């Protein structure tokens, strides 16, 4: 089974500080994408960042970056200069299967609830 | 683009009643997914379609659940009869695939079965 583990149910960070959310995953594939999604109280699932596994360079989107360790199957999310609006549930996701015949379904971790304090 | 559209946003029903959730994927997206979110189990994939054909329904919990996609712009998830343990948020998502692999989610349907 392809699983995603987020070991931190809750995290807290002060405004303007940096926080890192952890994620490990399990896959037998060599070519795949990984994702972080954000779910604010509105419950809308919003893509934060994605990483292509065959790229060694870590993805960056403004204040959000990842630390991708392919051999360790680790995919952490770093949020710099945290803002009150970053408070949300964050989900890590990996492909359920990766070959194109089976589509692009994702397995999600249980999520990390991020609290941002003033 | 309007994004993935789900209806209703909230549904409250009584045990034993039939419930139908609806989804309109983003135009041009070939894949459609139904997920269920609960506190205990997180986000679970129920079923997904490729070009309107069900590909994997192994996540459908039991025969009370059924899903259809009669055309490229519409899908339904039906629960009959509903039970209190079906209470959850049900998400529909779509993706084009072939290089654009992120899932685009609807706003979800909050289902409460009393």
Short mmCIF file of N, CA and C in Angstrom, two decimals, chain B residues 22-103:
data_model
loop_
_atom_site.label_atom_id
_atom_site.label_comp_id
_atom_site.label_asym_id
_atom_site.label_seq_id
_atom_site.Cartn_x
_atom_site.Cartn_y
_atom_site.Cartn_z
N UNK B 22 -23.63 16.06 -6.02
CA UNK B 22 -23.39 16.37 -7.42
C UNK B 22 -22.08 17.10 -7.62
N UNK B 23 -21.51 16.90 -8.80
CA UNK B 23 -20.21 17.50 -9.10
C UNK B 23 -20.11 17.84 -10.58
N UNK B 24 -19.59 19.03 -10.84
CA UNK B 24 -19.26 19.44 -12.21
C UNK B 24 -17.76 19.69 -12.24
N UNK B 25 -17.00 18.89 -12.97
CA UNK B 25 -15.55 19.09 -13.00
C UNK B 25 -15.17 20.28 -13.88
N UNK B 26 -13.91 20.63 -13.82
CA UNK B 26 -13.40 21.69 -14.69
C UNK B 26 -13.43 21.19 -16.14
N UNK B 27 -13.88 22.04 -17.02
CA UNK B 27 -13.99 21.67 -18.43
C UNK B 27 -12.62 21.26 -18.97
N UNK B 28 -12.61 20.13 -19.66
CA UNK B 28 -11.36 19.65 -20.25
C UNK B 28 -10.58 18.70 -19.37
N UNK B 29 -11.00 18.54 -18.13
CA UNK B 29 -10.33 17.60 -17.23
C UNK B 29 -10.88 16.19 -17.49
N UNK B 30 -9.96 15.26 -17.64
CA UNK B 30 -10.34 13.90 -18.02
C UNK B 30 -10.54 12.97 -16.83
N UNK B 31 -10.10 13.41 -15.65
CA UNK B 31 -10.19 12.55 -14.47
C UNK B 31 -11.05 13.23 -13.40
N UNK B 32 -11.90 12.43 -12.79
CA UNK B 32 -12.74 12.94 -11.71
C UNK B 32 -12.66 11.99 -10.53
N UNK B 33 -12.55 12.57 -9.35
CA UNK B 33 -12.35 11.79 -8.12
C UNK B 33 -13.40 12.18 -7.10
N UNK B 34 -13.83 11.20 -6.33
CA UNK B 34 -14.67 11.43 -5.15
C UNK B 34 -13.87 11.00 -3.91
N UNK B 35 -13.74 11.94 -2.98
CA UNK B 35 -13.07 11.69 -1.70
C UNK B 35 -14.06 11.92 -0.56
N UNK B 36 -13.80 11.24 0.55
CA UNK B 36 -14.56 11.47 1.77
C UNK B 36 -13.58 11.87 2.87
N UNK B 37 -13.93 12.88 3.64
CA UNK B 37 -13.06 13.35 4.72
C UNK B 37 -13.77 13.23 6.06
N UNK B 38 -13.15 12.50 6.98
CA UNK B 38 -13.62 12.40 8.36
C UNK B 38 -12.45 12.64 9.29
N UNK B 39 -12.74 12.96 10.52
CA UNK B 39 -11.69 13.18 11.50
C UNK B 39 -10.90 11.90 11.74
N UNK B 40 -11.60 10.79 11.79
CA UNK B 40 -10.94 9.53 12.13
C UNK B 40 -10.07 9.00 10.99
N UNK B 41 -10.56 9.10 9.77
CA UNK B 41 -9.92 8.42 8.65
C UNK B 41 -9.24 9.37 7.66
N UNK B 42 -9.41 10.68 7.90
CA UNK B 42 -8.80 11.64 6.98
C UNK B 42 -9.48 11.63 5.63
N UNK B 43 -8.70 11.89 4.59
CA UNK B 43 -9.21 11.93 3.22
C UNK B 43 -9.05 10.55 2.59
N UNK B 44 -10.18 9.98 2.21
CA UNK B 44 -10.17 8.65 1.59
C UNK B 44 -10.70 8.76 0.16
N UNK B 45 -10.02 8.12 -0.74
CA UNK B 45 -10.50 8.05 -2.11
C UNK B 45 -11.61 7.00 -2.20
N UNK B 46 -12.75 7.43 -2.70
CA UNK B 46 -13.87 6.50 -2.86
C UNK B 46 -13.86 5.85 -4.23
N UNK B 47 -13.75 6.68 -5.26
CA UNK B 47 -13.82 6.20 -6.64
C UNK B 47 -13.25 7.27 -7.55
N UNK B 48 -12.73 6.84 -8.72
CA UNK B 48 -12.38 7.84 -9.70
C UNK B 48 -12.70 7.37 -11.11
N UNK B 49 -12.89 8.34 -11.98
CA UNK B 49 -13.28 8.12 -13.36
C UNK B 49 -12.21 8.68 -14.30
N UNK B 50 -12.05 8.03 -15.42
CA UNK B 50 -11.24 8.55 -16.52
C UNK B 50 -12.12 8.55 -17.76
N UNK B 51 -12.28 9.73 -18.36
CA UNK B 51 -13.16 9.85 -19.53
C UNK B 51 -14.51 9.20 -19.29
N UNK B 52 -15.09 9.50 -18.13
CA UNK B 52 -16.43 9.09 -17.72
C UNK B 52 -16.53 7.62 -17.35
N UNK B 53 -15.46 6.88 -17.41
CA UNK B 53 -15.48 5.46 -17.08
C UNK B 53 -14.90 5.24 -15.69
N UNK B 54 -15.62 4.51 -14.81
CA UNK B 54 -15.06 4.23 -13.48
C UNK B 54 -13.84 3.34 -13.59
N UNK B 55 -12.74 3.78 -12.97
CA UNK B 55 -11.48 3.05 -13.06
C UNK B 55 -11.21 2.25 -11.79
N UNK B 56 -11.43 2.86 -10.66
CA UNK B 56 -11.12 2.21 -9.39
C UNK B 56 -12.19 2.60 -8.38
N UNK B 57 -13.01 1.65 -8.01
CA UNK B 57 -14.04 1.90 -6.99
C UNK B 57 -13.77 1.12 -5.72
N UNK B 58 -12.53 0.73 -5.53
CA UNK B 58 -12.20 -0.10 -4.37
C UNK B 58 -12.37 0.64 -3.04
N UNK B 59 -12.46 1.95 -3.09
CA UNK B 59 -12.65 2.72 -1.87
C UNK B 59 -14.10 2.92 -1.48
N UNK B 60 -15.01 2.52 -2.32
CA UNK B 60 -16.43 2.66 -2.00
C UNK B 60 -16.73 1.71 -0.83
N UNK B 61 -17.24 2.25 0.26
CA UNK B 61 -17.34 1.46 1.49
C UNK B 61 -18.27 0.25 1.40
N UNK B 62 -19.34 0.38 0.71
CA UNK B 62 -20.28 -0.74 0.62
C UNK B 62 -21.29 -0.46 -0.48
N UNK B 63 -22.18 -1.43 -0.67
CA UNK B 63 -23.11 -1.34 -1.79
C UNK B 63 -24.09 -0.19 -1.67
N UNK B 64 -24.17 0.39 -0.53
CA UNK B 64 -25.07 1.53 -0.37
C UNK B 64 -24.56 2.76 -1.15
N UNK B 65 -23.30 2.72 -1.49
CA UNK B 65 -22.70 3.83 -2.22
C UNK B 65 -22.61 3.50 -3.71
N UNK B 66 -22.97 4.46 -4.53
CA UNK B 66 -22.81 4.29 -5.97
C UNK B 66 -22.45 5.63 -6.60
N UNK B 67 -21.72 5.60 -7.69
CA UNK B 67 -21.31 6.82 -8.37
C UNK B 67 -21.47 6.63 -9.86
N UNK B 68 -21.85 7.73 -10.51
CA UNK B 68 -22.02 7.69 -11.96
C UNK B 68 -21.41 8.94 -12.57
N UNK B 69 -21.04 8.82 -13.83
CA UNK B 69 -20.58 9.97 -14.59
C UNK B 69 -21.16 9.85 -15.99
N UNK B 70 -22.37 10.32 -16.18
CA UNK B 70 -23.07 10.14 -17.46
C UNK B 70 -22.46 10.92 -18.62
N UNK B 71 -21.73 12.00 -18.30
CA UNK B 71 -21.05 12.76 -19.34
C UNK B 71 -19.85 13.47 -18.72
N UNK B 72 -19.09 14.14 -19.54
CA UNK B 72 -17.83 14.73 -19.09
C UNK B 72 -18.00 15.89 -18.13
N UNK B 73 -19.21 16.40 -17.99
CA UNK B 73 -19.39 17.59 -17.17
C UNK B 73 -20.25 17.34 -15.93
N UNK B 74 -20.50 16.07 -15.60
CA UNK B 74 -21.40 15.83 -14.47
C UNK B 74 -21.16 14.46 -13.85
N UNK B 75 -21.14 14.45 -12.52
CA UNK B 75 -21.02 13.18 -11.80
C UNK B 75 -21.88 13.24 -10.55
N UNK B 76 -22.36 12.10 -10.13
CA UNK B 76 -23.13 12.00 -8.89
C UNK B 76 -22.57 10.91 -8.00
N UNK B 77 -22.71 11.14 -6.71
CA UNK B 77 -22.41 10.13 -5.69
C UNK B 77 -23.69 9.94 -4.88
N UNK B 78 -24.18 8.72 -4.87
CA UNK B 78 -25.45 8.44 -4.22
C UNK B 78 -25.25 7.50 -3.05
N UNK B 79 -25.95 7.77 -1.98
CA UNK B 79 -25.94 6.89 -0.82
C UNK B 79 -27.39 6.50 -0.53
N UNK B 80 -27.64 5.20 -0.57
CA UNK B 80 -29.00 4.72 -0.36
C UNK B 80 -28.98 3.31 0.24
N UNK B 81 -29.48 3.12 1.45
CA UNK B 81 -29.96 4.15 2.38
C UNK B 81 -28.81 4.76 3.17
N UNK B 82 -28.98 5.98 3.59
CA UNK B 82 -27.93 6.65 4.35
C UNK B 82 -27.95 6.21 5.82
N UNK B 83 -26.78 6.27 6.45
CA UNK B 83 -26.62 5.91 7.86
C UNK B 83 -25.83 7.02 8.55
N UNK B 84 -25.99 7.14 9.87
CA UNK B 84 -25.25 8.20 10.59
C UNK B 84 -23.74 8.14 10.37
N UNK B 85 -23.18 6.95 10.19
CA UNK B 85 -21.73 6.85 10.01
C UNK B 85 -21.27 7.36 8.64
N UNK B 86 -22.21 7.70 7.78
CA UNK B 86 -21.87 8.29 6.50
C UNK B 86 -21.62 9.80 6.62
N UNK B 87 -21.90 10.36 7.78
CA UNK B 87 -21.69 11.79 7.99
C UNK B 87 -20.22 12.13 7.79
N UNK B 88 -19.98 13.08 6.91
CA UNK B 88 -18.60 13.42 6.52
C UNK B 88 -18.66 14.59 5.55
N UNK B 89 -17.48 15.07 5.15
CA UNK B 89 -17.40 16.01 4.03
C UNK B 89 -16.99 15.21 2.79
N UNK B 90 -17.74 15.36 1.74
CA UNK B 90 -17.47 14.64 0.50
C UNK B 90 -16.94 15.66 -0.52
N UNK B 91 -15.75 15.35 -1.03
CA UNK B 91 -15.12 16.22 -2.01
C UNK B 91 -15.10 15.57 -3.38
N UNK B 92 -15.30 16.39 -4.37
CA UNK B 92 -15.07 16.02 -5.74
C UNK B 92 -13.83 16.78 -6.22
N UNK B 93 -13.02 16.13 -7.03
CA UNK B 93 -11.82 16.77 -7.57
C UNK B 93 -11.64 16.33 -9.01
N UNK B 94 -10.92 17.15 -9.77
CA UNK B 94 -10.64 16.77 -11.15
C UNK B 94 -9.23 17.17 -11.52
N UNK B 95 -8.72 16.52 -12.57
CA UNK B 95 -7.43 16.88 -13.11
C UNK B 95 -7.40 16.54 -14.59
N UNK B 96 -6.57 17.27 -15.31
CA UNK B 96 -6.44 16.99 -16.74
C UNK B 96 -5.55 15.78 -16.97
N UNK B 97 -4.53 15.61 -16.07
CA UNK B 97 -3.55 14.57 -16.28
C UNK B 97 -2.55 14.99 -17.34
N UNK B 98 -1.67 14.09 -17.71
CA UNK B 98 -0.71 14.32 -18.80
C UNK B 98 0.07 15.60 -18.59
N UNK B 99 0.80 15.67 -17.49
CA UNK B 99 1.65 16.80 -17.20
C UNK B 99 1.04 17.80 -16.25
N UNK B 100 -0.27 17.82 -16.15
CA UNK B 100 -0.92 18.70 -15.17
C UNK B 100 -1.56 17.78 -14.14
N UNK B 101 -0.83 17.44 -13.12
CA UNK B 101 -1.25 16.31 -12.29
C UNK B 101 -1.86 16.70 -10.96
N UNK B 102 -1.87 18.00 -10.63
CA UNK B 102 -2.47 18.34 -9.35
C UNK B 102 -3.98 18.21 -9.44
N UNK B 103 -4.58 17.86 -8.32
CA UNK B 103 -6.02 17.76 -8.24
C UNK B 103 -6.60 19.12 -7.88
#
